[in-house]
Amino acid sequence: MHKIWNIKNKFEKNRLKPYILIVLHPKLQILIMTRAQLINQIKTKRSFLCVGLDTDINKIPSFLLEFEDPVYEFNKRIIEATSDLCVAYKPNIAFYESRGLKGWESLQKTWRILPKDCFSIADAKRGDIGNTANMYAKAFFDEGESGLGFDSITVAPYMGNDSVEPFLQFRDKWAIVLALTSNQGSMDFQNIKDNEGVQLFERVIQSANQWGSIENLMYVVGATRGEAFKIIRKHAPDHFLLVPGIGAQGGSLDDVCTYGITNDCGLLVNATRSVIYASSGKDFAEKAREEAILLRTEMEKQLIKASII
Amino acid sequence: MHKIWNIKNKFEKNRLKPYILIVLHPKLQILIMTRAQLINQIKTKRSFLCVGLDTDINKIPSFLLEFEDPVYEFNKRIIEATSDLCVAYKPNIAFYESRGLKGWESLQKTWRILPKDCFSIADAKRGDIGNTANMYAKAFFDEGESGLGFDSITVAPYMGNDSVEPFLQFRDKWAIVLALTSNQGSMDFQNIKDNEGVQLFERVIQSANQWGSIENLMYVVGATRGEAFKIIRKHAPDHFLLVPGIGAQGGSLDDVCTYGITNDCGLLVNATRSVIYASSGKDFAEKAREEAILLRTEMEKQLIKASII
């Protein structure tokens, strides 16, 4: 995918027309993931499921420990079992980073096998100023430098504009800004009302709307607070929302869709533990598939209900 | 350092008295860095300088590129040239992460040579919920897992309590919470006033004061906004503050000290570019030392003025 992308960049630098590349590689249209392509994938697969790869070496089935890289082996089998049912994968970077070099190798190998028709999300929640943010963008977007070339990264907004914009400068890449998260502590600051009665997460969306567009910016909105989607959609009627908190965390898909779904779907709903740890036995991949089918079936109903498919 | 620490843990698990360990290793008192030890280092070295290691392979002197690991080689020489003049080192993790596996190796090797009498800061600005935060803590604190065992990590507060507390659960380790940063974008959200007229960064400090103590929690406060230290000290009279923005970013040490210094100093003032990139030639380490001496001299004056030494 990324060799092609590099060739594409070279072509563009030399002012050659992109159609030359399309001749070279007819599948270019899914080598990057635009908004239109993502919507297309959702309609084709009848799903807006994102599978979280929070792969903990202490939680995976023990028989995998005999493999050279158990984490990669686990991810590979989960991906093989679910890739026709979901439109995105989201490795949680902390789980890889905690294992040092071994973890980064597992992450690189996993990134390489992510299906090209799936949107890839580095769940890294980075946030730092200009030059440093640019380095983080390189770490997750620029395969030539870091060995990773995700389509998108989750980003924390606390440091403001110059901590998000460097990610948006990368062509064909996305920043997914934390707005309203699903954890208990989210209420510590995200709901603080300013002197006009506007909550912090609303201010974040209002500001970030100015930094990027619906073509390169999404928001994280936790599923555990379904009613909040009404407010979110007031500020971001067309942006895609990445929604964690379904399944193990207790969020309701129905609530999320009631308030959050748009004409283009506009949702990527993430499930992690309920899918990847559906079984701790040799049948873990099969059970993961069963859970993903259940979620896909629910999502298909929602897509039909909203007249999207 | 960390082998000893592991032995210490084993001793404690077996309920053996710590004095046995002190017999084994009389330097234990500086193998971890408590608040008292940090203050002691500041008084001994007559400095509260932290040197930032934002080591960019594209900015280091070109003759280093012949070495197997140019980034490590650069760091090693900077550390050798400055370790008697500063009390802390702060590698900026993005600069290592952007280079993938090679970068992590340089970081691990650098961490191993950080002087034991210096406080080590992983400038990572991580922030994620419970279990994930715990994984990030392992990544930077737990040498056995990740190959890194920093004394502290910078942490973003947007996700609240459960995104910070896991770092504070690690014995003898510190969390350094972003409060008021030195970048332009800091004004986007950090200064928003709530309906009681309290700014977000003040709320962050008020809340985080409840999560940790002055023994395991610091705040990041940018030097470019000297007058803000008055407000910060109202909420955090005794906490150490990590202060970036001196030197290349234009902050004034005098302003910072006028409003920010305490009886225990309470400041770690960071300089990066002005020190590590003082020269791009073969004399870079020598010039870095000269810059560090200038800063140390200024800091010594401030310490004398405040009757700390």
PDB file of C-alpha atoms in Angstrom, chain B residues 74-274:
ATOM      1  CA  PHE B  74      24.680  12.695  20.277  1.00  0.00           C
ATOM      2  CA  ASN B  75      22.780  12.185  23.543  1.00  0.00           C
ATOM      3  CA  LYS B  76      25.762  10.510  25.180  1.00  0.00           C
ATOM      4  CA  ARG B  77      28.030  13.445  24.449  1.00  0.00           C
ATOM      5  CA  ILE B  78      25.414  15.998  25.510  1.00  0.00           C
ATOM      6  CA  ILE B  79      24.892  14.131  28.777  1.00  0.00           C
ATOM      7  CA  GLU B  80      28.623  13.831  29.454  1.00  0.00           C
ATOM      8  CA  ALA B  81      29.024  17.562  28.814  1.00  0.00           C
ATOM      9  CA  THR B  82      26.146  18.715  31.030  1.00  0.00           C
ATOM     10  CA  SER B  83      25.466  16.185  33.793  1.00  0.00           C
ATOM     11  CA  ASP B  84      27.204  18.177  36.529  1.00  0.00           C
ATOM     12  CA  LEU B  85      25.215  21.291  35.581  1.00  0.00           C
ATOM     13  CA  CYS B  86      21.653  19.982  35.483  1.00  0.00           C
ATOM     14  CA  VAL B  87      19.388  17.974  37.761  1.00  0.00           C
ATOM     15  CA  ALA B  88      17.100  16.419  35.143  1.00  0.00           C
ATOM     16  CA  TYR B  89      16.968  15.091  31.584  1.00  0.00           C
ATOM     17  CA  LYS B  90      13.821  15.020  29.508  1.00  0.00           C
ATOM     18  CA  PRO B  91      13.831  12.996  26.292  1.00  0.00           C
ATOM     19  CA  ASN B  92      10.917  14.023  24.079  1.00  0.00           C
ATOM     20  CA  ILE B  93       9.451  10.644  23.167  1.00  0.00           C
ATOM     21  CA  ALA B  94       8.014  11.763  19.807  1.00  0.00           C
ATOM     22  CA  PHE B  95      11.521  12.253  18.421  1.00  0.00           C
ATOM     23  CA  TYR B  96      12.355   8.611  19.126  1.00  0.00           C
ATOM     24  CA  GLU B  97       8.985   7.135  18.222  1.00  0.00           C
ATOM     25  CA  SER B  98       9.075   8.813  14.807  1.00  0.00           C
ATOM     26  CA  ARG B  99      11.999   6.562  13.889  1.00  0.00           C
ATOM     27  CA  GLY B 100      10.261   3.310  14.796  1.00  0.00           C
ATOM     28  CA  LEU B 101      12.349   0.465  16.180  1.00  0.00           C
ATOM     29  CA  LYS B 102      15.622   2.313  15.654  1.00  0.00           C
ATOM     30  CA  GLY B 103      14.262   5.224  17.655  1.00  0.00           C
ATOM     31  CA  TRP B 104      13.140   3.023  20.540  1.00  0.00           C
ATOM     32  CA  GLU B 105      16.576   1.443  20.664  1.00  0.00           C
ATOM     33  CA  SER B 106      18.206   4.881  20.850  1.00  0.00           C
ATOM     34  CA  LEU B 107      15.789   5.800  23.644  1.00  0.00           C
ATOM     35  CA  GLN B 108      16.491   2.656  25.629  1.00  0.00           C
ATOM     36  CA  LYS B 109      20.247   3.125  25.291  1.00  0.00           C
ATOM     37  CA  THR B 110      19.922   6.781  26.280  1.00  0.00           C
ATOM     38  CA  TRP B 111      17.814   5.941  29.300  1.00  0.00           C
ATOM     39  CA  ARG B 112      20.471   3.471  30.455  1.00  0.00           C
ATOM     40  CA  ILE B 113      23.175   6.153  30.544  1.00  0.00           C
ATOM     41  CA  LEU B 114      21.120   8.852  32.275  1.00  0.00           C
ATOM     42  CA  PRO B 115      23.097   9.761  35.406  1.00  0.00           C
ATOM     43  CA  LYS B 116      21.642   8.299  38.564  1.00  0.00           C
ATOM     44  CA  ASP B 117      21.785  11.658  40.332  1.00  0.00           C
ATOM     45  CA  CYS B 118      19.504  13.204  37.711  1.00  0.00           C
ATOM     46  CA  PHE B 119      15.713  13.050  37.625  1.00  0.00           C
ATOM     47  CA  SER B 120      14.538  11.408  34.402  1.00  0.00           C
ATOM     48  CA  ILE B 121      11.412  12.590  32.614  1.00  0.00           C
ATOM     49  CA  ALA B 122       9.712  10.773  29.738  1.00  0.00           C
ATOM     50  CA  ASP B 123       8.089  13.686  27.925  1.00  0.00           C
ATOM     51  CA  ALA B 124       5.336  11.575  26.419  1.00  0.00           C
ATOM     52  CA  LYS B 125       2.140  13.512  27.267  1.00  0.00           C
ATOM     53  CA  ARG B 126       0.135  10.315  27.409  1.00  0.00           C
ATOM     54  CA  GLY B 127      -3.499  10.314  28.493  1.00  0.00           C
ATOM     55  CA  ASP B 128      -5.927   7.422  28.241  1.00  0.00           C
ATOM     56  CA  ILE B 129      -8.320   5.538  30.517  1.00  0.00           C
ATOM     57  CA  GLY B 130      -7.539   3.110  33.346  1.00  0.00           C
ATOM     58  CA  ASN B 131      -6.205  -0.080  31.870  1.00  0.00           C
ATOM     59  CA  THR B 132      -4.589   1.708  28.928  1.00  0.00           C
ATOM     60  CA  ALA B 133      -2.980   4.300  31.204  1.00  0.00           C
ATOM     61  CA  ASN B 134      -1.595   1.411  33.192  1.00  0.00           C
ATOM     62  CA  MET B 135      -0.017   0.048  30.005  1.00  0.00           C
ATOM     63  CA  TYR B 136       1.561   3.440  29.294  1.00  0.00           C
ATOM     64  CA  ALA B 137       2.883   3.506  32.840  1.00  0.00           C
ATOM     65  CA  LYS B 138       4.475   0.102  32.251  1.00  0.00           C
ATOM     66  CA  ALA B 139       5.952   1.378  28.981  1.00  0.00           C
ATOM     67  CA  PHE B 140       7.863   4.165  30.703  1.00  0.00           C
ATOM     68  CA  PHE B 141       8.274   2.985  34.300  1.00  0.00           C
ATOM     69  CA  ASP B 142       8.730  -0.764  34.195  1.00  0.00           C
ATOM     70  CA  GLU B 143      12.144  -1.619  32.829  1.00  0.00           C
ATOM     71  CA  GLY B 144      11.472  -5.354  33.034  1.00  0.00           C
ATOM     72  CA  GLU B 145       8.600  -5.025  30.545  1.00  0.00           C
ATOM     73  CA  SER B 146       9.664  -2.269  28.195  1.00  0.00           C
ATOM     74  CA  GLY B 147      13.353  -1.596  28.704  1.00  0.00           C
ATOM     75  CA  LEU B 148      12.582   1.872  30.118  1.00  0.00           C
ATOM     76  CA  GLY B 149      12.405   2.915  33.756  1.00  0.00           C
ATOM     77  CA  PHE B 150      11.985   6.681  33.887  1.00  0.00           C
ATOM     78  CA  ASP B 151      11.353   8.447  37.197  1.00  0.00           C
ATOM     79  CA  SER B 152       8.442  10.378  35.725  1.00  0.00           C
ATOM     80  CA  ILE B 153       6.212  10.927  32.725  1.00  0.00           C
ATOM     81  CA  THR B 154       4.293  13.944  31.417  1.00  0.00           C
ATOM     82  CA  VAL B 155       0.544  13.285  31.300  1.00  0.00           C
ATOM     83  CA  ALA B 156      -2.396  15.045  29.587  1.00  0.00           C
ATOM     84  CA  PRO B 157      -5.419  15.685  31.841  1.00  0.00           C
ATOM     85  CA  TYR B 158      -8.310  15.882  29.328  1.00  0.00           C
ATOM     86  CA  MET B 159      -9.705  12.430  30.180  1.00  0.00           C
ATOM     87  CA  GLY B 160      -9.670  13.129  33.930  1.00  0.00           C
ATOM     88  CA  ASN B 161      -8.885  11.234  37.080  1.00  0.00           C
ATOM     89  CA  ASP B 162      -8.695   7.667  35.766  1.00  0.00           C
ATOM     90  CA  SER B 163      -6.258   8.739  33.052  1.00  0.00           C
ATOM     91  CA  VAL B 164      -3.748  10.044  35.625  1.00  0.00           C
ATOM     92  CA  GLU B 165      -4.144   7.838  38.703  1.00  0.00           C
ATOM     93  CA  PRO B 166      -2.642   4.675  37.172  1.00  0.00           C
ATOM     94  CA  PHE B 167       0.668   6.519  36.863  1.00  0.00           C
ATOM     95  CA  LEU B 168       0.467   7.560  40.513  1.00  0.00           C
ATOM     96  CA  GLN B 169      -0.025   3.950  41.584  1.00  0.00           C
ATOM     97  CA  PHE B 170       3.570   3.160  40.629  1.00  0.00           C
ATOM     98  CA  ARG B 171       5.675   3.368  43.724  1.00  0.00           C
ATOM     99  CA  ASP B 172       8.440   5.985  43.695  1.00  0.00           C
ATOM    100  CA  LYS B 173       7.347   7.296  40.292  1.00  0.00           C
ATOM    101  CA  TRP B 174       5.946  10.691  39.342  1.00  0.00           C
ATOM    102  CA  ALA B 175       3.220  12.003  37.040  1.00  0.00           C
ATOM    103  CA  ILE B 176       3.753  15.487  35.613  1.00  0.00           C
ATOM    104  CA  VAL B 177       0.337  16.810  34.580  1.00  0.00           C
ATOM    105  CA  LEU B 178      -0.066  19.424  31.844  1.00  0.00           C
ATOM    106  CA  ALA B 179      -1.574  22.537  33.381  1.00  0.00           C
ATOM    107  CA  LEU B 180      -0.651  25.646  31.393  1.00  0.00           C
ATOM    108  CA  THR B 181       1.541  25.034  28.371  1.00  0.00           C
ATOM    109  CA  SER B 182       3.781  27.464  26.510  1.00  0.00           C
ATOM    110  CA  ASN B 183       2.414  27.099  22.980  1.00  0.00           C
ATOM    111  CA  GLN B 184       0.078  29.407  21.086  1.00  0.00           C
ATOM    112  CA  GLY B 185      -2.739  26.843  21.099  1.00  0.00           C
ATOM    113  CA  SER B 186      -2.691  26.657  24.906  1.00  0.00           C
ATOM    114  CA  MET B 187      -5.110  29.585  24.867  1.00  0.00           C
ATOM    115  CA  ASP B 188      -7.728  27.640  22.913  1.00  0.00           C
ATOM    116  CA  PHE B 189      -8.975  25.726  25.959  1.00  0.00           C
ATOM    117  CA  GLN B 190      -6.680  26.094  28.975  1.00  0.00           C
ATOM    118  CA  ASN B 191      -7.837  29.646  29.677  1.00  0.00           C
ATOM    119  CA  ILE B 192     -11.566  29.043  29.286  1.00  0.00           C
ATOM    120  CA  LYS B 193     -13.310  30.404  32.369  1.00  0.00           C
ATOM    121  CA  ASP B 194     -16.146  28.422  33.921  1.00  0.00           C
ATOM    122  CA  ASN B 195     -19.260  30.031  35.329  1.00  0.00           C
ATOM    123  CA  GLU B 196     -17.391  30.800  38.551  1.00  0.00           C
ATOM    124  CA  GLY B 197     -14.619  32.587  36.666  1.00  0.00           C
ATOM    125  CA  VAL B 198     -12.098  29.792  37.226  1.00  0.00           C
ATOM    126  CA  GLN B 199      -9.901  28.917  34.249  1.00  0.00           C
ATOM    127  CA  LEU B 200      -9.589  25.328  32.995  1.00  0.00           C
ATOM    128  CA  PHE B 201      -5.911  25.050  33.955  1.00  0.00           C
ATOM    129  CA  GLU B 202      -6.848  26.082  37.491  1.00  0.00           C
ATOM    130  CA  ARG B 203      -9.546  23.393  37.618  1.00  0.00           C
ATOM    131  CA  VAL B 204      -6.989  20.866  36.419  1.00  0.00           C
ATOM    132  CA  ILE B 205      -4.660  21.768  39.269  1.00  0.00           C
ATOM    133  CA  GLN B 206      -7.455  21.825  41.855  1.00  0.00           C
ATOM    134  CA  SER B 207      -8.594  18.360  40.784  1.00  0.00           C
ATOM    135  CA  ALA B 208      -5.183  16.780  40.339  1.00  0.00           C
ATOM    136  CA  ASN B 209      -4.134  18.025  43.777  1.00  0.00           C
ATOM    137  CA  GLN B 210      -6.659  15.483  45.089  1.00  0.00           C
ATOM    138  CA  TRP B 211      -5.240  12.609  43.034  1.00  0.00           C
ATOM    139  CA  GLY B 212      -1.621  12.779  44.092  1.00  0.00           C
ATOM    140  CA  SER B 213       0.648  14.581  46.517  1.00  0.00           C
ATOM    141  CA  ILE B 214       3.666  16.861  46.300  1.00  0.00           C
ATOM    142  CA  GLU B 215       5.689  13.645  46.556  1.00  0.00           C
ATOM    143  CA  ASN B 216       4.505  12.142  43.252  1.00  0.00           C
ATOM    144  CA  LEU B 217       2.822  14.883  41.231  1.00  0.00           C
ATOM    145  CA  MET B 218       4.185  17.905  39.382  1.00  0.00           C
ATOM    146  CA  TYR B 219       2.636  20.318  36.877  1.00  0.00           C
ATOM    147  CA  VAL B 220       3.817  21.564  33.507  1.00  0.00           C
ATOM    148  CA  VAL B 221       3.678  25.362  33.363  1.00  0.00           C
ATOM    149  CA  GLY B 222       5.075  27.227  30.373  1.00  0.00           C
ATOM    150  CA  ALA B 223       7.690  29.907  31.012  1.00  0.00           C
ATOM    151  CA  THR B 224       6.299  32.146  28.316  1.00  0.00           C
ATOM    152  CA  ARG B 225       3.538  33.276  30.652  1.00  0.00           C
ATOM    153  CA  GLY B 226       5.486  34.382  33.715  1.00  0.00           C
ATOM    154  CA  GLU B 227       2.607  36.260  35.370  1.00  0.00           C
ATOM    155  CA  ALA B 228       0.518  33.076  35.354  1.00  0.00           C
ATOM    156  CA  PHE B 229       2.853  31.599  37.968  1.00  0.00           C
ATOM    157  CA  LYS B 230       1.146  33.816  40.554  1.00  0.00           C
ATOM    158  CA  ILE B 231      -2.159  32.041  39.910  1.00  0.00           C
ATOM    159  CA  ILE B 232      -0.479  28.628  39.712  1.00  0.00           C
ATOM    160  CA  ARG B 233       1.225  29.118  43.075  1.00  0.00           C
ATOM    161  CA  LYS B 234      -2.120  30.056  44.629  1.00  0.00           C
ATOM    162  CA  HIS B 235      -3.360  26.548  43.803  1.00  0.00           C
ATOM    163  CA  ALA B 236      -0.090  24.631  44.045  1.00  0.00           C
ATOM    164  CA  PRO B 237       2.135  26.427  46.545  1.00  0.00           C
ATOM    165  CA  ASP B 238       4.427  23.458  47.145  1.00  0.00           C
ATOM    166  CA  HIS B 239       4.350  21.299  44.021  1.00  0.00           C
ATOM    167  CA  PHE B 240       7.329  21.141  41.738  1.00  0.00           C
ATOM    168  CA  LEU B 241       6.646  22.734  38.366  1.00  0.00           C
ATOM    169  CA  LEU B 242       8.268  21.596  35.144  1.00  0.00           C
ATOM    170  CA  VAL B 243       8.811  24.760  33.125  1.00  0.00           C
ATOM    171  CA  PRO B 244       9.481  24.582  29.389  1.00  0.00           C
ATOM    172  CA  GLY B 245       9.806  27.665  27.209  1.00  0.00           C
ATOM    173  CA  ILE B 246      13.076  29.189  28.429  1.00  0.00           C
ATOM    174  CA  GLY B 247      15.613  30.091  25.742  1.00  0.00           C
ATOM    175  CA  ALA B 248      14.516  29.440  22.168  1.00  0.00           C
ATOM    176  CA  GLN B 249      10.832  29.851  23.112  1.00  0.00           C
ATOM    177  CA  GLY B 250      11.484  33.251  24.709  1.00  0.00           C
ATOM    178  CA  GLY B 251      10.485  32.763  28.345  1.00  0.00           C
ATOM    179  CA  SER B 252      12.281  34.734  31.058  1.00  0.00           C
ATOM    180  CA  LEU B 253      13.953  32.897  33.918  1.00  0.00           C
ATOM    181  CA  ASP B 254      13.661  35.999  36.051  1.00  0.00           C
ATOM    182  CA  ASP B 255       9.870  36.188  35.599  1.00  0.00           C
ATOM    183  CA  VAL B 256       9.506  32.492  36.324  1.00  0.00           C
ATOM    184  CA  CYS B 257      11.516  32.771  39.539  1.00  0.00           C
ATOM    185  CA  THR B 258       9.909  36.018  40.692  1.00  0.00           C
ATOM    186  CA  TYR B 259       6.507  34.375  40.739  1.00  0.00           C
ATOM    187  CA  GLY B 260       7.302  30.670  40.830  1.00  0.00           C
ATOM    188  CA  ILE B 261      10.225  29.856  43.153  1.00  0.00           C
ATOM    189  CA  THR B 262       9.465  28.382  46.587  1.00  0.00           C
ATOM    190  CA  ASN B 263      11.500  27.674  49.717  1.00  0.00           C
ATOM    191  CA  ASP B 264      12.328  24.283  48.230  1.00  0.00           C
ATOM    192  CA  CYS B 265      12.953  25.799  44.789  1.00  0.00           C
ATOM    193  CA  GLY B 266       9.910  23.960  43.385  1.00  0.00           C
ATOM    194  CA  LEU B 267      11.054  24.479  39.799  1.00  0.00           C
ATOM    195  CA  LEU B 268      12.624  22.363  37.105  1.00  0.00           C
ATOM    196  CA  VAL B 269      13.331  24.738  34.246  1.00  0.00           C
ATOM    197  CA  ASN B 270      13.843  23.051  30.910  1.00  0.00           C
ATOM    198  CA  ALA B 271      16.055  24.217  28.072  1.00  0.00           C
ATOM    199  CA  THR B 272      16.366  22.224  24.897  1.00  0.00           C
ATOM    200  CA  ARG B 273      17.313  23.853  21.618  1.00  0.00           C
ATOM    201  CA  SER B 274      19.449  26.599  23.144  1.00  0.00           C
TER     202      SER B 274
END
